Amino acid sequence: MRTASIVLSLLVAAPLVAQAPAEATEADLPGTYRLASSTSDAQQRVDAAIEAGVASMGPLRRSVGRRRLRAKNPIRRELVIALNGDRVSVSYDGERFDVRRGVRETVRLSDGEAVRLRATVEGARLTLHWQGDDGERRDTFTRRPDGSLVFGVTVTSEQLPNPVRYRLVYRRS
């Protein structure tokens, strides 16, 4: 009786194991994604990361740093990723950047600042590495097997005592 119950348990569980989502790949990355949380929740997450980054600065530097970081890290409601041969294109709420894979190219931000940008793709992860005069930023876009996209940001600078790190989740639209 005990053996029959173990066999029955295995037979019932086997289809559940077989239906586990497949590992996401590069082909799963392209698409349009919308912020999964509310804008206010996302802003709280970014603000907390900024506070952690500037916490040990003096009051004046902390105020300036906080203002500059908040301006450079707006909440993006929509992300669009396209991969076409050796080209990688990412749009943040319509602000589009298009570069060749693995090649550092100069691009201009909406505020007019010129920065160097390099895109790499490894499996289901796209990384954009931005370099400007004041520091660096690394954006990672990681596709999960459930179809969601994790947008991770790390900002570093000689002016920052601690890196600013945050992650937001997006859903395919």
C-alpha positions as a printed Julia matrix, in Angstrom:
173×3 Matrix{Float64}:
  0.0    0.0     0.0
  2.8    2.43    0.9
  4.58   1.72   -2.42
  1.39   2.31   -4.37
  0.88   5.65   -2.66
  4.47   6.74   -3.45
  4.06   5.73   -7.1
  0.74   7.57   -7.29
  2.34  10.7    -5.78
  5.13  10.58   -8.35
  2.67  10.15  -11.21
  0.66  13.16  -10.04
  3.76  15.34   -9.53
  5.5   14.39  -12.81
  3.32  16.59  -15.08
  3.88  19.55  -12.75
  7.64  19.2   -13.04
  7.42  18.75  -16.81
  5.48  22.02  -17.13
  8.15  24.21  -15.53
  8.81  27.25  -17.74
 11.73  26.96  -20.12
 14.81  29.09  -19.54
 14.51  32.48  -21.28
 16.89  33.15  -24.19
 18.07  36.11  -26.29
 15.14  35.54  -28.66
 12.76  36.26  -25.75
 14.21  39.74  -25.02
 12.72  41.88  -27.84
  9.35  43.43  -27.1
  7.46  46.19  -25.38
  7.31  46.16  -21.59
  5.27  48.26  -19.16
  6.08  49.01  -15.54
  4.47  46.3   -13.38
  4.13  48.42  -10.23
  2.61  51.84   -9.71
  4.75  54.83  -10.61
  4.72  55.97   -6.98
  5.97  52.57   -5.75
  8.73  52.6    -8.36
  9.67  56.18   -7.4
  9.92  55.16   -3.74
 12.27  52.33   -4.68
 14.49  54.66   -6.75
 14.45  57.36   -4.06
 15.52  54.81   -1.42
 18.43  53.74   -3.64
 19.46  57.36   -4.17
 19.31  58.04   -0.42
 21.56  55.02    0.22
 24.01  56.35   -2.38
 24.26  59.86   -0.9
 23.71  59.06    2.8
 27.27  59.7     3.96
 27.71  62.99    2.05
 27.58  66.36    3.76
 24.22  68.18    3.64
 24.98  70.46    0.66
 26.61  67.74   -1.47
 23.85  65.31   -0.52
 21.17  67.78   -1.66
 22.92  68.44   -4.99
 23.66  64.74   -5.52
 20.08  63.73   -4.74
 18.7   66.31   -7.2
 21.08  65.29  -10.0
 20.5   61.56   -9.47
 16.73  61.97   -9.44
 16.89  63.94  -12.7
 19.01  61.21  -14.33
 16.84  58.34  -13.04
 13.24  59.1   -13.99
 10.67  56.33  -13.74
 10.22  54.83  -17.19
  6.72  53.5   -17.77
  7.57  51.75  -21.03
 10.68  49.99  -22.31
 11.03  48.73  -25.88
 13.87  46.36  -26.8
 14.76  45.42  -30.38
 17.62  43.2   -31.57
 18.39  43.25  -35.27
 21.59  41.47  -36.3
 24.47  43.37  -34.73
 22.2   46.29  -33.71
 20.62  46.78  -30.31
 17.87  49.33  -29.83
 16.32  50.34  -26.52
 13.63  52.96  -26.03
 12.88  54.44  -22.61
  9.42  56.07  -22.85
 10.17  56.87  -26.5
 13.77  58.07  -26.0
 15.56  55.66  -28.35
 19.19  54.54  -28.39
 20.51  52.36  -31.2
 24.07  50.97  -31.12
 26.12  48.07  -32.45
 26.67  45.15  -30.09
 29.92  45.28  -28.19
 31.02  48.6   -29.74
 31.31  51.73  -27.6
 29.53  54.55  -29.43
 28.86  58.16  -28.49
 25.18  58.98  -28.09
 23.41  62.14  -26.99
 20.92  62.14  -24.11
 17.72  64.19  -24.17
 19.41  66.84  -21.98
 22.16  67.25  -24.61
 24.9   65.41  -22.7
 27.14  63.23  -24.88
 27.96  59.84  -23.32
 29.6   56.64  -24.49
 27.33  53.6   -24.71
 28.09  49.92  -25.23
 25.49  47.13  -25.47
 26.12  43.45  -24.8
 23.71  40.53  -24.94
 24.29  37.26  -23.1
 21.41  34.81  -23.14
 18.29  36.53  -21.82
 20.26  39.51  -20.46
 20.94  42.79  -22.24
 23.41  45.17  -20.6
 23.84  48.83  -21.53
 27.02  50.36  -20.11
 26.92  54.17  -20.13
 30.05  56.28  -19.47
 29.92  60.03  -18.97
 32.23  62.64  -17.52
 30.64  62.35  -14.06
 30.42  58.58  -13.76
 29.03  55.34  -15.12
 25.68  53.64  -15.28
 24.92  50.02  -16.03
 21.38  49.09  -17.11
 20.56  45.39  -17.2
 17.42  43.98  -18.78
 16.88  40.36  -17.74
 13.98  38.36  -19.13
 12.49  35.87  -16.69
 10.89  32.6   -17.79
  7.48  33.96  -16.67
  7.76  36.71  -19.33
  8.53  39.58  -16.97
 11.57  41.79  -17.42
 13.8   42.91  -14.55
 15.35  46.32  -15.22
 18.37  46.75  -12.95
 20.35  49.97  -12.63
 23.72  50.61  -10.99
 25.17  54.14  -10.93
 28.75  54.75   -9.83
 30.82  57.92   -9.64
 33.88  59.25   -7.86
 31.47  61.79   -6.35
 29.27  59.05   -4.82
 30.46  57.34   -1.64
 28.17  54.37   -2.43
 26.74  53.02   -5.69
 23.07  53.67   -6.4
 21.34  50.34   -7.15
 17.72  49.56   -7.85
 15.57  47.08   -9.75
 12.13  47.49  -11.28
  9.93  44.82  -12.83
  8.14  45.23  -16.16
  5.48  43.09  -17.86
  5.3   42.37  -21.58
  2.49  44.38  -23.14
